[in-house]
Amino acid sequence: MTDIALSADMPDADLAKAIAKALRAGAPLALRGDGGGGLHASSTGWVMALAKARRPVSVHLTGTLAERGVALALLADAAEWTQAQAQDGAHQTPMIAVIAAQCLGQTAARRFLTDPDPAAALAACGLAQPPLPSVFTALKPALVAAAELPLDEAADFAALGAASTERQA
């Protein structure tokens, strides 16, 4: 497990660089710390890195639950934010709308965006709580393939993975 310490004033470029480096290491990733901070055009680097992560990502937020924290929670495979103070409207921005639609689907994103409380909205969308079961590490690449590829190609990818797993057993 690779840990990254979050702070509300951490520049987007530094966060993107730390996430990319950690994901290249091939281990599951845990982001821990303050969920404060906004989303800007410069946030797209770390947003895309997490959206395409082939390793499990967990987020443990404290301090403030602002736009950055909401985005991190949505993009993570498991998230906890019980020790974070939610900022009003932190989940009702255009960038969060895009991330929510991508991660939750259009219908769930609409419900998420119209909930008045960011923490309640995250809880209602059914995010997993850390720690993730170990089996999830093996399944994460198939989930990414399903999100990025047409169904027939994703199914072929999963079948190849299953065949590889059977040979190793």
mmCIF file of C-alpha atoms in Angstrom:
data_model
loop_
_atom_site.group_PDB
_atom_site.id
_atom_site.type_symbol
_atom_site.label_atom_id
_atom_site.label_comp_id
_atom_site.label_asym_id
_atom_site.label_seq_id
_atom_site.Cartn_x
_atom_site.Cartn_y
_atom_site.Cartn_z
ATOM 1 C CA MET A 1 0.000 0.000 0.000
ATOM 2 C CA THR A 2 1.313 3.410 -0.966
ATOM 3 C CA ASP A 3 0.144 6.350 1.164
ATOM 4 C CA ILE A 4 -0.169 9.965 0.044
ATOM 5 C CA ALA A 5 -0.712 12.689 2.642
ATOM 6 C CA LEU A 6 -3.309 15.252 1.590
ATOM 7 C CA SER A 7 -3.490 18.894 2.601
ATOM 8 C CA ALA A 8 -5.986 21.541 1.527
ATOM 9 C CA ASP A 9 -3.213 23.725 0.120
ATOM 10 C CA MET A 10 -1.450 20.949 -1.827
ATOM 11 C CA PRO A 11 -1.073 22.161 -5.430
ATOM 12 C CA ASP A 12 -2.917 20.106 -8.058
ATOM 13 C CA ALA A 13 0.307 19.488 -9.962
ATOM 14 C CA ASP A 14 1.953 18.009 -6.848
ATOM 15 C CA LEU A 15 -1.060 15.802 -6.168
ATOM 16 C CA ALA A 16 -1.146 14.594 -9.782
ATOM 17 C CA LYS A 17 2.576 13.825 -9.695
ATOM 18 C CA ALA A 18 2.318 11.919 -6.391
ATOM 19 C CA ILE A 19 -0.677 9.887 -7.607
ATOM 20 C CA ALA A 20 0.967 9.026 -10.939
ATOM 21 C CA LYS A 21 4.177 7.946 -9.204
ATOM 22 C CA ALA A 22 2.289 5.822 -6.674
ATOM 23 C CA LEU A 23 0.164 4.136 -9.341
ATOM 24 C CA ARG A 24 3.266 3.287 -11.381
ATOM 25 C CA ALA A 25 4.570 1.398 -8.341
ATOM 26 C CA GLY A 26 1.699 -1.058 -8.851
ATOM 27 C CA ALA A 27 0.485 -1.205 -5.251
ATOM 28 C CA PRO A 28 -2.912 -0.155 -3.900
ATOM 29 C CA LEU A 29 -3.072 3.558 -3.098
ATOM 30 C CA ALA A 30 -4.377 5.301 0.039
ATOM 31 C CA LEU A 31 -4.908 9.060 0.117
ATOM 32 C CA ARG A 32 -5.153 10.396 3.677
ATOM 33 C CA GLY A 33 -5.755 13.854 5.067
ATOM 34 C CA ASP A 34 -7.674 17.062 4.559
ATOM 35 C CA GLY A 35 -10.387 16.954 1.905
ATOM 36 C CA GLY A 36 -10.366 20.732 1.567
ATOM 37 C CA GLY A 37 -9.602 22.656 -1.573
ATOM 38 C CA GLY A 38 -11.411 23.451 -4.757
ATOM 39 C CA LEU A 39 -11.366 22.000 -8.246
ATOM 40 C CA HIS A 40 -9.720 23.902 -11.075
ATOM 41 C CA ALA A 41 -8.622 23.279 -14.643
ATOM 42 C CA SER A 42 -5.323 22.081 -13.158
ATOM 43 C CA SER A 43 -7.201 19.365 -11.225
ATOM 44 C CA THR A 44 -7.804 17.309 -14.355
ATOM 45 C CA GLY A 45 -4.374 15.656 -14.089
ATOM 46 C CA TRP A 46 -5.080 13.885 -10.803
ATOM 47 C CA VAL A 47 -8.758 13.381 -11.667
ATOM 48 C CA MET A 48 -7.833 11.463 -14.819
ATOM 49 C CA ALA A 49 -5.088 9.508 -13.046
ATOM 50 C CA LEU A 50 -7.566 8.284 -10.428
ATOM 51 C CA ALA A 51 -10.320 7.660 -12.978
ATOM 52 C CA LYS A 52 -7.997 5.334 -14.912
ATOM 53 C CA ALA A 53 -6.264 3.716 -11.912
ATOM 54 C CA ARG A 54 -5.831 -0.009 -12.350
ATOM 55 C CA ARG A 55 -5.016 -0.517 -8.673
ATOM 56 C CA PRO A 56 -7.423 -0.076 -5.752
ATOM 57 C CA VAL A 57 -7.640 3.460 -4.385
ATOM 58 C CA SER A 58 -8.944 4.339 -0.931
ATOM 59 C CA VAL A 59 -9.489 7.811 0.483
ATOM 60 C CA HIS A 60 -9.527 8.697 4.185
ATOM 61 C CA LEU A 61 -10.666 12.312 4.580
ATOM 62 C CA THR A 62 -10.352 14.519 7.635
ATOM 63 C CA GLY A 63 -10.640 18.261 8.175
ATOM 64 C CA THR A 64 -12.857 19.798 5.537
ATOM 65 C CA LEU A 65 -14.942 17.959 2.955
ATOM 66 C CA ALA A 66 -14.818 20.464 0.103
ATOM 67 C CA GLU A 67 -14.873 20.041 -3.691
ATOM 68 C CA ARG A 68 -11.507 18.265 -3.828
ATOM 69 C CA GLY A 69 -12.549 15.824 -1.099
ATOM 70 C CA VAL A 70 -15.860 15.055 -2.795
ATOM 71 C CA ALA A 71 -14.042 14.400 -6.089
ATOM 72 C CA LEU A 72 -11.487 12.161 -4.366
ATOM 73 C CA ALA A 73 -14.265 10.175 -2.667
ATOM 74 C CA LEU A 74 -16.184 9.709 -5.922
ATOM 75 C CA LEU A 75 -13.073 8.582 -7.794
ATOM 76 C CA ALA A 76 -11.934 6.172 -5.065
ATOM 77 C CA ASP A 77 -12.877 2.540 -4.769
ATOM 78 C CA ALA A 78 -13.454 3.031 -1.041
ATOM 79 C CA ALA A 79 -13.809 6.234 0.946
ATOM 80 C CA GLU A 80 -14.386 7.422 4.469
ATOM 81 C CA TRP A 81 -15.142 10.974 5.459
ATOM 82 C CA THR A 82 -16.737 10.640 8.902
ATOM 83 C CA GLN A 83 -14.024 12.821 10.470
ATOM 84 C CA ALA A 84 -14.444 15.590 7.873
ATOM 85 C CA GLN A 85 -16.707 18.630 8.195
ATOM 86 C CA ALA A 86 -18.800 18.962 5.019
ATOM 87 C CA GLN A 87 -18.725 22.311 3.241
ATOM 88 C CA ASP A 88 -22.177 23.403 1.998
ATOM 89 C CA GLY A 89 -22.582 22.897 -1.748
ATOM 90 C CA ALA A 90 -19.188 21.213 -2.127
ATOM 91 C CA HIS A 91 -20.780 18.572 -4.339
ATOM 92 C CA GLN A 92 -22.805 20.944 -6.530
ATOM 93 C CA THR A 93 -20.280 22.244 -9.061
ATOM 94 C CA PRO A 94 -19.864 21.568 -12.786
ATOM 95 C CA MET A 95 -16.660 19.528 -12.322
ATOM 96 C CA ILE A 96 -18.291 17.379 -9.624
ATOM 97 C CA ALA A 97 -21.296 16.893 -11.937
ATOM 98 C CA VAL A 98 -18.996 15.470 -14.620
ATOM 99 C CA ILE A 99 -17.178 13.199 -12.166
ATOM 100 C CA ALA A 100 -20.446 12.037 -10.567
ATOM 101 C CA ALA A 101 -21.993 11.223 -13.954
ATOM 102 C CA GLN A 102 -18.890 9.266 -14.958
ATOM 103 C CA CYS A 103 -18.557 7.375 -11.666
ATOM 104 C CA LEU A 104 -22.192 6.920 -10.663
ATOM 105 C CA GLY A 105 -24.102 7.080 -13.939
ATOM 106 C CA GLN A 106 -26.568 9.778 -14.999
ATOM 107 C CA THR A 107 -29.513 8.783 -12.807
ATOM 108 C CA ALA A 108 -27.530 8.376 -9.590
ATOM 109 C CA ALA A 109 -25.582 11.564 -10.361
ATOM 110 C CA ARG A 110 -28.826 13.538 -10.521
ATOM 111 C CA ARG A 111 -29.840 12.296 -7.078
ATOM 112 C CA PHE A 112 -26.334 12.937 -5.749
ATOM 113 C CA LEU A 113 -26.202 16.516 -7.048
ATOM 114 C CA THR A 114 -29.602 17.497 -5.679
ATOM 115 C CA ASP A 115 -28.998 16.293 -2.116
ATOM 116 C CA PRO A 116 -28.399 19.382 0.057
ATOM 117 C CA ASP A 117 -25.692 17.724 2.211
ATOM 118 C CA PRO A 118 -22.418 16.581 0.582
ATOM 119 C CA ALA A 119 -21.680 13.958 3.243
ATOM 120 C CA ALA A 120 -25.207 12.528 3.046
ATOM 121 C CA ALA A 121 -24.997 12.533 -0.757
ATOM 122 C CA LEU A 122 -21.758 10.508 -0.651
ATOM 123 C CA ALA A 123 -23.234 8.070 1.860
ATOM 124 C CA ALA A 124 -26.378 7.604 -0.238
ATOM 125 C CA CYS A 125 -24.454 6.709 -3.392
ATOM 126 C CA GLY A 126 -23.168 3.527 -1.762
ATOM 127 C CA LEU A 127 -19.421 4.056 -1.734
ATOM 128 C CA ALA A 128 -17.486 1.217 -0.164
ATOM 129 C CA GLN A 129 -15.819 1.785 3.183
ATOM 130 C CA PRO A 130 -12.118 0.967 3.624
ATOM 131 C CA PRO A 131 -10.474 -1.439 3.875
ATOM 132 C CA LEU A 132 -11.301 -3.150 0.596
ATOM 133 C CA PRO A 133 -11.314 -6.957 0.535
ATOM 134 C CA SER A 134 -8.181 -8.433 -1.017
ATOM 135 C CA VAL A 135 -10.183 -10.006 -3.874
ATOM 136 C CA PHE A 136 -10.918 -6.491 -5.130
ATOM 137 C CA THR A 137 -7.280 -6.035 -6.220
ATOM 138 C CA ALA A 138 -7.720 -8.839 -8.758
ATOM 139 C CA LEU A 139 -11.068 -7.472 -9.986
ATOM 140 C CA LYS A 140 -10.098 -3.795 -10.388
ATOM 141 C CA PRO A 141 -8.541 -4.207 -13.886
ATOM 142 C CA ALA A 142 -11.777 -5.816 -15.136
ATOM 143 C CA LEU A 143 -13.809 -2.891 -13.764
ATOM 144 C CA VAL A 144 -11.551 -0.429 -15.562
ATOM 145 C CA ALA A 145 -11.812 -2.448 -18.782
ATOM 146 C CA ALA A 146 -15.612 -2.434 -18.496
ATOM 147 C CA ALA A 147 -15.591 1.347 -18.138
ATOM 148 C CA GLU A 148 -13.200 1.994 -21.031
ATOM 149 C CA LEU A 149 -13.924 -0.705 -23.618
ATOM 150 C CA PRO A 150 -16.952 -1.891 -25.577
ATOM 151 C CA LEU A 151 -18.683 -4.789 -23.833
ATOM 152 C CA ASP A 152 -17.324 -7.486 -26.158
ATOM 153 C CA GLU A 153 -13.723 -6.314 -25.665
ATOM 154 C CA ALA A 154 -14.168 -5.977 -21.898
ATOM 155 C CA ALA A 155 -15.596 -9.513 -21.770
ATOM 156 C CA ASP A 156 -12.609 -10.814 -23.771
ATOM 157 C CA PHE A 157 -10.269 -9.004 -21.345
ATOM 158 C CA ALA A 158 -12.040 -10.596 -18.363
ATOM 159 C CA ALA A 159 -11.947 -14.043 -19.997
ATOM 160 C CA LEU A 160 -8.205 -13.726 -20.597
ATOM 161 C CA GLY A 161 -7.741 -12.717 -16.966
ATOM 162 C CA ALA A 162 -9.822 -15.685 -15.786
ATOM 163 C CA ALA A 163 -7.855 -18.078 -17.993
ATOM 164 C CA SER A 164 -4.592 -16.679 -16.645
ATOM 165 C CA THR A 165 -5.819 -17.095 -13.072
ATOM 166 C CA GLU A 166 -6.867 -20.709 -13.752
ATOM 167 C CA ARG A 167 -3.413 -21.525 -15.160
ATOM 168 C CA GLN A 168 -1.731 -20.105 -12.068
ATOM 169 C CA ALA A 169 -3.929 -22.148 -9.715
#
